[in-house]
GROMACS .gro file of C-alpha atoms in nm:
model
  442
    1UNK     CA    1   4.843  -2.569  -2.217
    2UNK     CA    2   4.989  -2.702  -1.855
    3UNK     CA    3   4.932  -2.347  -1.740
    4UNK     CA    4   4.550  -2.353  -1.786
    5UNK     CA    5   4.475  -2.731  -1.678
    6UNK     CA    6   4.694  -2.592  -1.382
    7UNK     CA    7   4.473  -2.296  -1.350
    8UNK     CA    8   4.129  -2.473  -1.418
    9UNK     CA    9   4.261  -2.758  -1.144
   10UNK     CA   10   4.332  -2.489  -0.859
   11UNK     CA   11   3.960  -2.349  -0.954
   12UNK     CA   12   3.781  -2.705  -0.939
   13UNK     CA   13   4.016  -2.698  -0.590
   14UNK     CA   14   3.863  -2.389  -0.459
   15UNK     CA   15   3.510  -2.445  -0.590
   16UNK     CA   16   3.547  -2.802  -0.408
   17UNK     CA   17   3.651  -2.632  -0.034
   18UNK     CA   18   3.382  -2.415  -0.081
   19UNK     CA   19   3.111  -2.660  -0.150
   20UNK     CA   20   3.019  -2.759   0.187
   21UNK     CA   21   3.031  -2.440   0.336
   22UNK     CA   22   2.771  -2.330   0.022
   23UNK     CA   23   2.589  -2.633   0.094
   24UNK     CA   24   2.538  -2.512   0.440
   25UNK     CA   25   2.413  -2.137   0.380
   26UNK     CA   26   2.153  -2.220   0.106
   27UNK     CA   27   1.976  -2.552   0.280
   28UNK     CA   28   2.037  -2.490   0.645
   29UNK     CA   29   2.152  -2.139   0.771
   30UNK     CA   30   1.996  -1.920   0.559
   31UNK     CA   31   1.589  -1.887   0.676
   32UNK     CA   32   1.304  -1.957   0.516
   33UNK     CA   33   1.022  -1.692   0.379
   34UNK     CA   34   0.838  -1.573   0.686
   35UNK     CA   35   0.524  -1.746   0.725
   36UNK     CA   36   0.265  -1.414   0.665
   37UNK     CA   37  -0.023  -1.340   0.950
   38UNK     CA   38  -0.379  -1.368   0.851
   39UNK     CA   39  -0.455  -1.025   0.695
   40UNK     CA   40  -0.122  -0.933   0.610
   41UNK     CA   41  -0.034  -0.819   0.209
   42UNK     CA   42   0.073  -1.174   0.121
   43UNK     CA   43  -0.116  -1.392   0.319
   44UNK     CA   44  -0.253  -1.659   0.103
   45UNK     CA   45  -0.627  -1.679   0.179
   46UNK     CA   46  -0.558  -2.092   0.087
   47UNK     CA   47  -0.257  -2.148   0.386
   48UNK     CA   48  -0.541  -2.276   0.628
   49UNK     CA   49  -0.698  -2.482   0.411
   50UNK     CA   50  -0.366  -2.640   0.313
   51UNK     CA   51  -0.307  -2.661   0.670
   52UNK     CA   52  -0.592  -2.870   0.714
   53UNK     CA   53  -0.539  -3.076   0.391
   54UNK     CA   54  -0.163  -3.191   0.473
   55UNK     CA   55  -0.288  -3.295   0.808
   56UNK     CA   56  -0.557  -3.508   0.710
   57UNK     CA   57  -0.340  -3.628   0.378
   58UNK     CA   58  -0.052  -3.709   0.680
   59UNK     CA   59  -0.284  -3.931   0.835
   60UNK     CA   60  -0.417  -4.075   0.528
   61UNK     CA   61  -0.054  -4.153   0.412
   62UNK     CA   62   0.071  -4.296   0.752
   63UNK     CA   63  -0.166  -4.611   0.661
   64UNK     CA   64  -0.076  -4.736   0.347
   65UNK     CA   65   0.283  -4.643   0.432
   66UNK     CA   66   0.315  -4.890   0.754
   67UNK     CA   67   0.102  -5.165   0.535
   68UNK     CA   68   0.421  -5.131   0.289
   69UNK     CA   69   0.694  -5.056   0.500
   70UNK     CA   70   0.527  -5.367   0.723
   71UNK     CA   71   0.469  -5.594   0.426
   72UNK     CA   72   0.844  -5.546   0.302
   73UNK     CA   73   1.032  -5.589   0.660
   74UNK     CA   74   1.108  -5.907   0.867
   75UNK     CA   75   0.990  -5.969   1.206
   76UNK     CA   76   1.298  -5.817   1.367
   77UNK     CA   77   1.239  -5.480   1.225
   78UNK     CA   78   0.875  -5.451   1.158
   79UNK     CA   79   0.813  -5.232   1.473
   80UNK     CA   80   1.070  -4.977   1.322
   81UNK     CA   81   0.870  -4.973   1.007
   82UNK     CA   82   0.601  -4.882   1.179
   83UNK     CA   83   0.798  -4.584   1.359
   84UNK     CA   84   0.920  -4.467   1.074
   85UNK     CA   85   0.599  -4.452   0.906
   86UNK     CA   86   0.452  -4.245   1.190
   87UNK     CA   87   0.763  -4.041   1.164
   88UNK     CA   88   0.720  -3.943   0.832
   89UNK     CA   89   0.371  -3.826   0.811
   90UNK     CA   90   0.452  -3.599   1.107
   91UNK     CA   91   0.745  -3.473   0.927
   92UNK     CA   92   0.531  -3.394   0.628
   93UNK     CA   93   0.309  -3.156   0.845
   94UNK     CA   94   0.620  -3.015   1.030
   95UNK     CA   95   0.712  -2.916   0.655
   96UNK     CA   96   0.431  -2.615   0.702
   97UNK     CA   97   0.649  -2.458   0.961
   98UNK     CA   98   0.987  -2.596   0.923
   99UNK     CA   99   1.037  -2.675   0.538
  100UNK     CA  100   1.374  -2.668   0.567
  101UNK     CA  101   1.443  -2.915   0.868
  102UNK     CA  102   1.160  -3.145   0.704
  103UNK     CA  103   1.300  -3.176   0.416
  104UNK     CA  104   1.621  -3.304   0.569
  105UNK     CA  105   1.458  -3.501   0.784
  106UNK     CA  106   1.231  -3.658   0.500
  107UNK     CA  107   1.555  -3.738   0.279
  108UNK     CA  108   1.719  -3.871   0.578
  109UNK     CA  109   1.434  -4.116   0.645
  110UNK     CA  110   1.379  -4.175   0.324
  111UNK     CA  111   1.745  -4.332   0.277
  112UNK     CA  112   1.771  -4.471   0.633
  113UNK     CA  113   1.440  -4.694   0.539
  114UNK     CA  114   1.556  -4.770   0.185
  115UNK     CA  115   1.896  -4.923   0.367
  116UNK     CA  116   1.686  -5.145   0.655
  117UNK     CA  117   1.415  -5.249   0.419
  118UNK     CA  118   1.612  -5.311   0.112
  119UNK     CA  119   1.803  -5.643   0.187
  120UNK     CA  120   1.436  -5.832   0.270
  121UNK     CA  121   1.232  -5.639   0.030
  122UNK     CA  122   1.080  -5.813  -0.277
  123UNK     CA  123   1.307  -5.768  -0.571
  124UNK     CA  124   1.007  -5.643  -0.778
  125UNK     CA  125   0.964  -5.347  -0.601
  126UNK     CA  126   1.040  -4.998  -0.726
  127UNK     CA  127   1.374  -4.861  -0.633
  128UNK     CA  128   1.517  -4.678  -0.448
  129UNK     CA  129   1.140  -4.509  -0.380
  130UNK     CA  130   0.844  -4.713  -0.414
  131UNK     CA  131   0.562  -4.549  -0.486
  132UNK     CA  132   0.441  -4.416  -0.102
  133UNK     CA  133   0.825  -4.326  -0.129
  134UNK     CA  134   0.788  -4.052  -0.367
  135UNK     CA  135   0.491  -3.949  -0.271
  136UNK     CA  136   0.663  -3.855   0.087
  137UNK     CA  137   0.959  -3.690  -0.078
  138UNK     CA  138   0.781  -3.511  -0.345
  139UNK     CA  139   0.550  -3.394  -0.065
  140UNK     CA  140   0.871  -3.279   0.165
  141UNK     CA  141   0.980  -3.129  -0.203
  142UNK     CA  142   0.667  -2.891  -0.230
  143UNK     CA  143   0.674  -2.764   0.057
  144UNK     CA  144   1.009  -2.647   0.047
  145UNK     CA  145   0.976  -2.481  -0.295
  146UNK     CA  146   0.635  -2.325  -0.098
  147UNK     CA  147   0.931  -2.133   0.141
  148UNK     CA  148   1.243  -2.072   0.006
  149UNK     CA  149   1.389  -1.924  -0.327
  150UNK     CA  150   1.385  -2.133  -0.644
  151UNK     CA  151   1.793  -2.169  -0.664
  152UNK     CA  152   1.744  -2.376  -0.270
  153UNK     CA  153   1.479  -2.576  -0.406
  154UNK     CA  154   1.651  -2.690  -0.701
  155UNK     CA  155   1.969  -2.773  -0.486
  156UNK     CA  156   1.748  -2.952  -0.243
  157UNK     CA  157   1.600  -3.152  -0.568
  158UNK     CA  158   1.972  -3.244  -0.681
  159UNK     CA  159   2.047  -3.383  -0.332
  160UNK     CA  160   1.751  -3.553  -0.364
  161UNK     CA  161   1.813  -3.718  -0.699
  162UNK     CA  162   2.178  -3.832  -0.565
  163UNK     CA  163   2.064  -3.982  -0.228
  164UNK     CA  164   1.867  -4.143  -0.482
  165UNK     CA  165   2.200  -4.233  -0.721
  166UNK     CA  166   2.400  -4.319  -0.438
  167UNK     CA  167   2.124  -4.568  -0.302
  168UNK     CA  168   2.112  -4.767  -0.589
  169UNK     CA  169   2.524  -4.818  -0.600
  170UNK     CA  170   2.450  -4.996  -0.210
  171UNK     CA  171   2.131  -5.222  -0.353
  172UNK     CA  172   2.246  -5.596  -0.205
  173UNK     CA  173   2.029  -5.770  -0.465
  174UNK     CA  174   1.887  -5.622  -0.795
  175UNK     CA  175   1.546  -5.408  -0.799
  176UNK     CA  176   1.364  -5.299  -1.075
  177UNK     CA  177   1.515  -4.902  -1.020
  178UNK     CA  178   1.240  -4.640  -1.087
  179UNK     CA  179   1.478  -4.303  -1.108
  180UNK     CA  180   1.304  -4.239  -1.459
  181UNK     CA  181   1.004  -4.255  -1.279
  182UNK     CA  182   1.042  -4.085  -0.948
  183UNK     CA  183   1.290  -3.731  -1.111
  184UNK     CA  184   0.981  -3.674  -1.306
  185UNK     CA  185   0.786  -3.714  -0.982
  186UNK     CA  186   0.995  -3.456  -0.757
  187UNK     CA  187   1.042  -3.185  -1.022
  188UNK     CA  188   0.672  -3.155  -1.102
  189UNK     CA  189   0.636  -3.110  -0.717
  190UNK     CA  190   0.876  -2.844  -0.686
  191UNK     CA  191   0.785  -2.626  -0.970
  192UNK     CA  192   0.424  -2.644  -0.855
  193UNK     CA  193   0.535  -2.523  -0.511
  194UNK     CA  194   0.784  -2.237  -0.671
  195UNK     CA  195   0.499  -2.147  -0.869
  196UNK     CA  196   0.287  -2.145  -0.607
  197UNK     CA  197   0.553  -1.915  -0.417
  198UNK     CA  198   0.624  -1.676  -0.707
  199UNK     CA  199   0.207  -1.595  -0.707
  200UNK     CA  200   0.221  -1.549  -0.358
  201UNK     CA  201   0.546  -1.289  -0.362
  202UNK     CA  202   0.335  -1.141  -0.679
  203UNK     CA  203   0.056  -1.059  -0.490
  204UNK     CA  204   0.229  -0.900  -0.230
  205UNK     CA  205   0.418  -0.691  -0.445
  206UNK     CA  206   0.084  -0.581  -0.598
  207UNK     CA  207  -0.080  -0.525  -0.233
  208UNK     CA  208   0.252  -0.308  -0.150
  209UNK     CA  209   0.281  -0.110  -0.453
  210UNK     CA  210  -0.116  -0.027  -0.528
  211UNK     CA  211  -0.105   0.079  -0.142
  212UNK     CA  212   0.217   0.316  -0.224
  213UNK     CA  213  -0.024   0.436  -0.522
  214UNK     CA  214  -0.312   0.552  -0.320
  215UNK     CA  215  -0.045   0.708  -0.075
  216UNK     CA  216   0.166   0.889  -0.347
  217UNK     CA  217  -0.182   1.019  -0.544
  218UNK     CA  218  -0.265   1.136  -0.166
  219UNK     CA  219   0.043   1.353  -0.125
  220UNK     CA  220   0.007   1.458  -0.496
  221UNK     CA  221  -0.334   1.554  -0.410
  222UNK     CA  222  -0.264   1.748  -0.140
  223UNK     CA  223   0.018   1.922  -0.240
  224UNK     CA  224  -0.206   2.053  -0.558
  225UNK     CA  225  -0.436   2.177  -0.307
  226UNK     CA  226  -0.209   2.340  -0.136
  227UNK     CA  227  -0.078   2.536  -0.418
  228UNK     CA  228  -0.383   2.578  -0.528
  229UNK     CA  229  -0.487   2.804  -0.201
  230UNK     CA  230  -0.135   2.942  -0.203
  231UNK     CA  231  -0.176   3.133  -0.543
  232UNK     CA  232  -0.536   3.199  -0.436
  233UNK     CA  233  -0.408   3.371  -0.103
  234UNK     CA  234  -0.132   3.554  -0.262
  235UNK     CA  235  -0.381   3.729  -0.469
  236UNK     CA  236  -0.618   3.834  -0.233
  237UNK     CA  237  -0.251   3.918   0.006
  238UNK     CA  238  -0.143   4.127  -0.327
  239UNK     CA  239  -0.440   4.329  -0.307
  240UNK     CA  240  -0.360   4.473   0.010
  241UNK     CA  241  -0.027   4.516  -0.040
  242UNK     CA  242  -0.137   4.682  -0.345
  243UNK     CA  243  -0.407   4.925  -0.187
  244UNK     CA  244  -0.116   4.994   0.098
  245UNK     CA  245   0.149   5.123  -0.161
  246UNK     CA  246  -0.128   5.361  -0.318
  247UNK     CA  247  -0.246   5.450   0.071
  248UNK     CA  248   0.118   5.565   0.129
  249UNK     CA  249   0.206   5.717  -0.191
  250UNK     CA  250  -0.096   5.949  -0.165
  251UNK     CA  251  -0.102   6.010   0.225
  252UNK     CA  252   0.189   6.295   0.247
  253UNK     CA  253  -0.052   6.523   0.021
  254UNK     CA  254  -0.347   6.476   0.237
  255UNK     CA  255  -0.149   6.662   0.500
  256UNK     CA  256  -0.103   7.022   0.470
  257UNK     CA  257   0.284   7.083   0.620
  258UNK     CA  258   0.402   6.706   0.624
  259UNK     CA  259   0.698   6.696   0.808
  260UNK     CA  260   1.007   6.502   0.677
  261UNK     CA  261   1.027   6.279   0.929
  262UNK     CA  262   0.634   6.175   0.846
  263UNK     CA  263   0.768   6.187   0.434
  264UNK     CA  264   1.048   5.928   0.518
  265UNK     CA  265   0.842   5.673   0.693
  266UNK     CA  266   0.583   5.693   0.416
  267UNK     CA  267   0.845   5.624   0.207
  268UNK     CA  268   0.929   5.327   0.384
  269UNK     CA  269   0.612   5.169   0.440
  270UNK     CA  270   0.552   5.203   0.019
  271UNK     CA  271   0.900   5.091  -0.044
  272UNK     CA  272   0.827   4.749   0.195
  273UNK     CA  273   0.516   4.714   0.027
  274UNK     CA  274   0.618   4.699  -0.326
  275UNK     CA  275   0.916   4.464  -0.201
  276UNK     CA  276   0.680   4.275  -0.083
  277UNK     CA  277   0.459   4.271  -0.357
  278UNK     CA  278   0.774   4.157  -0.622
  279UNK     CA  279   0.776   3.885  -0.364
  280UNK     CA  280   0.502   3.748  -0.379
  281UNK     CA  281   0.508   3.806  -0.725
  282UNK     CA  282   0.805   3.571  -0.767
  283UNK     CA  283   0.675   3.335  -0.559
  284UNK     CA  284   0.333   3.303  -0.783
  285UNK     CA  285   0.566   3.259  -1.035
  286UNK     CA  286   0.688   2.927  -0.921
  287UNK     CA  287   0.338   2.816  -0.815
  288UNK     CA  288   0.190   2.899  -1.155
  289UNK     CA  289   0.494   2.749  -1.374
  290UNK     CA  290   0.349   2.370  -1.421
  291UNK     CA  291   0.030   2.474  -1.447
  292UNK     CA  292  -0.038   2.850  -1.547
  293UNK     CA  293  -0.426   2.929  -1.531
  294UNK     CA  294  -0.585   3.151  -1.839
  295UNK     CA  295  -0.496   3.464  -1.924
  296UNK     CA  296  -0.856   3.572  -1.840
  297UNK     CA  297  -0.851   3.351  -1.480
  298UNK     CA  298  -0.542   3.482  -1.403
  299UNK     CA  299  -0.652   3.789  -1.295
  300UNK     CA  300  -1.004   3.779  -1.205
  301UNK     CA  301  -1.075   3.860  -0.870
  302UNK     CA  302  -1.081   3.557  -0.614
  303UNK     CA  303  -1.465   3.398  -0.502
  304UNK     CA  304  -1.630   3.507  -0.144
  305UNK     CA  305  -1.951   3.424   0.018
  306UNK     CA  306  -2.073   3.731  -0.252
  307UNK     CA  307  -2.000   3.475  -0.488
  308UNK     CA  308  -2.215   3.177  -0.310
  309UNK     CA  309  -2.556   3.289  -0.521
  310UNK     CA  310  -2.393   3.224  -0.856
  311UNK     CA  311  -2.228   2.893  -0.760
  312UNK     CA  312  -2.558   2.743  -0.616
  313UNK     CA  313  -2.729   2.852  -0.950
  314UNK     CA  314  -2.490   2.632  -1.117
  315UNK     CA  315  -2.498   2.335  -0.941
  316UNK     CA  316  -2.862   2.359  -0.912
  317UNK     CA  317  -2.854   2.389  -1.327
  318UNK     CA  318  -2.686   2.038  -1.322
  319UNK     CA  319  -2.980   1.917  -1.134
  320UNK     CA  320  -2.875   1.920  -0.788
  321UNK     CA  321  -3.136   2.067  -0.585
  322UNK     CA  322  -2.979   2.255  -0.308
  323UNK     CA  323  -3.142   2.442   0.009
  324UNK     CA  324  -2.970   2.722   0.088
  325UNK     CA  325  -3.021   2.944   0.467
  326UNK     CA  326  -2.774   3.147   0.648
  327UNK     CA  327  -2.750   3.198   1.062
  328UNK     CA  328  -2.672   3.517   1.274
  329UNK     CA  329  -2.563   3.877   1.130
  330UNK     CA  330  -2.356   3.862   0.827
  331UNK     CA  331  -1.997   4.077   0.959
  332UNK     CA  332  -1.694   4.154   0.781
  333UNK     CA  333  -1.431   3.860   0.769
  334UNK     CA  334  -1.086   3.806   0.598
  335UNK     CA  335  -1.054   3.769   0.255
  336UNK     CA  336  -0.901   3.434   0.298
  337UNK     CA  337  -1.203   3.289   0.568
  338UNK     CA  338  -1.502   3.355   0.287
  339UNK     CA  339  -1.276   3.243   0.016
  340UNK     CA  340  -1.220   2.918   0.202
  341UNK     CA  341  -1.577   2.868   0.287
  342UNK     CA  342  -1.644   2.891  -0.076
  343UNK     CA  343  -1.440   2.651  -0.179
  344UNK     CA  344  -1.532   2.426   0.131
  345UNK     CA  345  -1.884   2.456  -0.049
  346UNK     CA  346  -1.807   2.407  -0.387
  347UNK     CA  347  -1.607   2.052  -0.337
  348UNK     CA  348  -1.896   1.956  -0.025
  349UNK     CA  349  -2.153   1.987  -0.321
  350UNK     CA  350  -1.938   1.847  -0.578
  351UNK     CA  351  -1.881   1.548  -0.370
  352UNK     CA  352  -2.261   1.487  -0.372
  353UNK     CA  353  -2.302   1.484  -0.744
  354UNK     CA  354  -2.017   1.236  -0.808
  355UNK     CA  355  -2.154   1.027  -0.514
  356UNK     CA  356  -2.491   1.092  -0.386
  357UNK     CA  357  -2.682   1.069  -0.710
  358UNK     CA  358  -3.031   1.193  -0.693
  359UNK     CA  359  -2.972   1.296  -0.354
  360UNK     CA  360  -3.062   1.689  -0.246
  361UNK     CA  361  -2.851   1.900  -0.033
  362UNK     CA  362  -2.869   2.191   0.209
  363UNK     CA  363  -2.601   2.435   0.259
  364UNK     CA  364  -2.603   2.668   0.635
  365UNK     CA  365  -2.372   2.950   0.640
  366UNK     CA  366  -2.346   3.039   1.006
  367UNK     CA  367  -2.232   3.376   1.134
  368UNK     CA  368  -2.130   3.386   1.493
  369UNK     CA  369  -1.910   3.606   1.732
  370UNK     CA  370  -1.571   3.389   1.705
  371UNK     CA  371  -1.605   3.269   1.335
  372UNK     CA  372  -1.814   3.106   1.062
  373UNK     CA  373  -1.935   2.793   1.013
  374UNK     CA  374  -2.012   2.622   0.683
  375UNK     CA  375  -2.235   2.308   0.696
  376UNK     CA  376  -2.339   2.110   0.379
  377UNK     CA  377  -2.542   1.789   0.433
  378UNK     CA  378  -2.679   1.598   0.126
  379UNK     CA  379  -2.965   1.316   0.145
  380UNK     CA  380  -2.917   0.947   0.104
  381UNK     CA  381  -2.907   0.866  -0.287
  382UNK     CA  382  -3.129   0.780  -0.485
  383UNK     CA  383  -2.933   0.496  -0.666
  384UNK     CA  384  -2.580   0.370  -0.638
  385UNK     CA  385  -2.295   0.602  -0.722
  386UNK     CA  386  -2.082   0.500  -1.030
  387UNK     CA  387  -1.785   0.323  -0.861
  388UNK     CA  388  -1.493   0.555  -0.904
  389UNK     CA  389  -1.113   0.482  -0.779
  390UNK     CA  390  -0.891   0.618  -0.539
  391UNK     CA  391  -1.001   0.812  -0.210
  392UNK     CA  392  -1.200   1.117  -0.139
  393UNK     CA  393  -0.961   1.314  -0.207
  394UNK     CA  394  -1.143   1.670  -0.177
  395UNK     CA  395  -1.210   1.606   0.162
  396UNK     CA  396  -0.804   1.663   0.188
  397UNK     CA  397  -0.838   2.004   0.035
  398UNK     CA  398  -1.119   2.086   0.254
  399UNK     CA  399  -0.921   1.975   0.540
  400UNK     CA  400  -0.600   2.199   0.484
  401UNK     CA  401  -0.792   2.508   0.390
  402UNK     CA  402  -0.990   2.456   0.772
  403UNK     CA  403  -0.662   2.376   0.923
  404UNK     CA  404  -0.434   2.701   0.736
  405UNK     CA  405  -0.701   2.896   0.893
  406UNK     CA  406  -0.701   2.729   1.223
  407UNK     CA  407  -1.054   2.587   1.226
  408UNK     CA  408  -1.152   2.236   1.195
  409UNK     CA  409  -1.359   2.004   0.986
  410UNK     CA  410  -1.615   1.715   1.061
  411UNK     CA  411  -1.684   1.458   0.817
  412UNK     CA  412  -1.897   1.167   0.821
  413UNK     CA  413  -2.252   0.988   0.761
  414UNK     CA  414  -2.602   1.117   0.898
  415UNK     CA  415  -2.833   0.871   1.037
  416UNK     CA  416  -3.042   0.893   0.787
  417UNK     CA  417  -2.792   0.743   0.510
  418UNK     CA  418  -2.630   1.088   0.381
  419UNK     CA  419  -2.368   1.282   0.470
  420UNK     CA  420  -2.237   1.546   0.603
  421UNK     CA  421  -1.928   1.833   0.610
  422UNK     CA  422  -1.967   2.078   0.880
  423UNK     CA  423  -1.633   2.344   0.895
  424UNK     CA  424  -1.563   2.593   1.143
  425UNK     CA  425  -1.342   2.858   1.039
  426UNK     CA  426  -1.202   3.175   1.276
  427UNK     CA  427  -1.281   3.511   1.190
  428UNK     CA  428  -0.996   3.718   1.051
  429UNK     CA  429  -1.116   4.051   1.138
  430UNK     CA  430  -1.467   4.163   1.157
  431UNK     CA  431  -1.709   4.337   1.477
  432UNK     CA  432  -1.850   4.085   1.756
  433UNK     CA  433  -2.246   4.100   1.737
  434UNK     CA  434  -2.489   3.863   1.886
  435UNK     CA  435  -2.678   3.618   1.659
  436UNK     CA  436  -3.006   3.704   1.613
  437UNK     CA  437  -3.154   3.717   1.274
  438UNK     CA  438  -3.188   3.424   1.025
  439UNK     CA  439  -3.229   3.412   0.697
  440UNK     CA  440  -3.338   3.152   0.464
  441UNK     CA  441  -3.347   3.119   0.062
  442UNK     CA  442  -3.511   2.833  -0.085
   0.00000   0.00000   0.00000
């Protein structure tokens, strides 16, 4: 039993030395929150007006406090009251930027006035606070809670409540003592200001995370385009590979006499081609595991500008009416360039039926000697667009299919209220002929 009151004693002991030093990191070293810019996640939109408010409350307190503090003191100190008054209401603002200095400042005025005024005050009055009393220390109270973490407020409070305690031990005549009164007082002040503080910090975290959202369902967004136009490339890619494996398996028997040496690099250039056809085999594999497409999409050959006639008829069956006109002399391109530009079309005219409704499009396919351009432009709508979350994220796929290829991608609003997605993709292969013929389907 003397073993553990020994052992409990040296605790209390330890827990005593290290008071102060505790007392010093939560209510004087360690900062308050940062006071958030204008615009910033949590910025509260009602700072400025309580900015305003606490100044003009200040003022309004500094008057009723010097009548009191005026009232209660004798001739010889009556010009401190007034100081003290006026140092009190400017301590109350000062609270906005330094909550932690005002509120030692406000319980050190608070008790420095209770000890001047108390020997000549009226023995009726409320003690230790009077009533302007607690309204300045509850007010120093709020504002702190407004700043720092709950645990620092309630310390603050419990230093608050002993100042109070060890007042009323040093009273030189008996006051009617209003601690039942003025507890009540303080702690409804500082949970309103830790309330006050925890919607602020929830907001924030809101602000942050729904921004991380829209960032991560970016990146999600783009990587599932990406994919998307990596299993589309590695079938066109297979293709060739394909039609180069046949190419050399049959070329030695074109030949009458091949020689050996002609037989061996044949060889080769089939062997490298089916290698690199398991490749890319593999690697559709891994693309296609989340998501694997129908056995009947699987394989179907990938869309071109071929394909163009059948997707307008589509769109123009969901009543989208849609202009269609091409520029220049059609000429051979890569595989990947017209299936790019088809896509580029498809999302461009899907993006005007989810927002442009009633509007009408026109699509341009321009041939030219260094590439092909692909222009869509829609008209204003005819009535608002069903408010839909998130960003437009097509215009992300558009963008990496223009940039895999090189080419670039304008996006924006016409003058006229629509908009507008004009692409310029670089030829793959294909002859160099002038532009000269136009034609137009309506």
């Amino acid at each position: 039993m003397g073993a553990v009151t020994s052992s409990r004693a040296v605790r209390l002991r330890a827990a005593v030395r290290r008071a102060p030093r505790a007392l010093y990191e939560e209510l004087w070293a360690a900062p308050a929150d940062r006071v958030p810019r204008m615009g910033e996640p949590d910025a509260p939109v009602w700072r400025p007006s309580l900015l305003v408010l606490l100044i003009i409350a200040a003022a309004c307190f500094a008057v009723p406090r010097t009548n009191e503090l005026v009232t209660e003191a004798s001739d010889g100190v009556s010009g401190w009251a007034v100081l003290a008054a006026l140092a009190q209401s400017v301590v109350l603002v000062a609270g906005m930027i330094r909550p932690v200095g005002a509120w030692w400042a406000a319980t050190a005025l608070s008790v420095t006035t209770v000890l001047v005024t108390e020997p000549v005050m009226s023995p009726d009055r409320l003690f230790p606070w009077s009533v302007m009393g607690m309204v300045f220390q509850g007010g120093a109270l709020f504002l702190l809670a407004l700043r720092v973490p709950l645990r620092r407020a309630t310390g603050a409070l419990a230093l608050t409540l002993l100042a109070g305690m060890a007042l009323t031990l040093h009273q030189t005549q008996r006051h009617n003592l209003d601690l039942d009164r003025s507890a009540p007082v303080f702690v409804v002040a500082l949970v309103l200001g830790a309330a006050l503080r925890s919607l602020r910090l929830a907001r924030k975290d809101l602000v942050v995370q729904a921004g991380l959202t829209a960032e991560e369902r970016a990146r999600r967004t783009l990587l599932e385009e990406r994919n998307r136009i990596a299993r589309e490339l590695h079938d066109v890619v297979a293709h060739h590979m394909s039609v180069i494996s046949i190419q050399a398996q049959v070329a030695p028997h074109l030949v009458e006499h091949p020689t050996e040496e002609l037989r061996e690099n044949l060889t080769g250039i089939r062997e490298n081609a089916l290698e690199a056809l398991a490749e890319l085999r593999r690697v559709l594999g891994v693309l296609r595991s989340e998501e694997a497409p129908a056995r009947s999409t699987r394989h179907a050959p990938q869309p071109d500008l071929d394909g163009l006639d059948a997707l307008l008829a589509t769109v123009r069956s969901a009543g989208l009416a849609v202009a269609f006109s091409t520029t220049g002399a059609p000429r051979p391109l890569s595989p990947g360039v017209e299936l790019s530009a088809y896509r580029i079309v498809q999302e461009a005219l899907s993006n005007v039926m989810r927002h442009a409704p009633g509007a009408s499009a026109q699509v341009v396919i321009g041939h030219r000697s260094t590439g092909l351009t692909v222009r869509v432009v829609n008209s204003p709508p005819e009535r608002p667009a069903t408010p839909s979350a998130g960003v437009r994220h097509g215009l992300l796929g558009m963008r990496e299919r223009a940039a895999m290829l090189g080419g670039e991608l304008a996006t924006g609003p016409t003058p006229d209220g629509g908009w507008e997605v004009t692409a310029i993709l670089p030829a793959g292969t294909g002859t160099t002929e002038p532009d000269t013929t136009t034609e137009e389907v309506p």
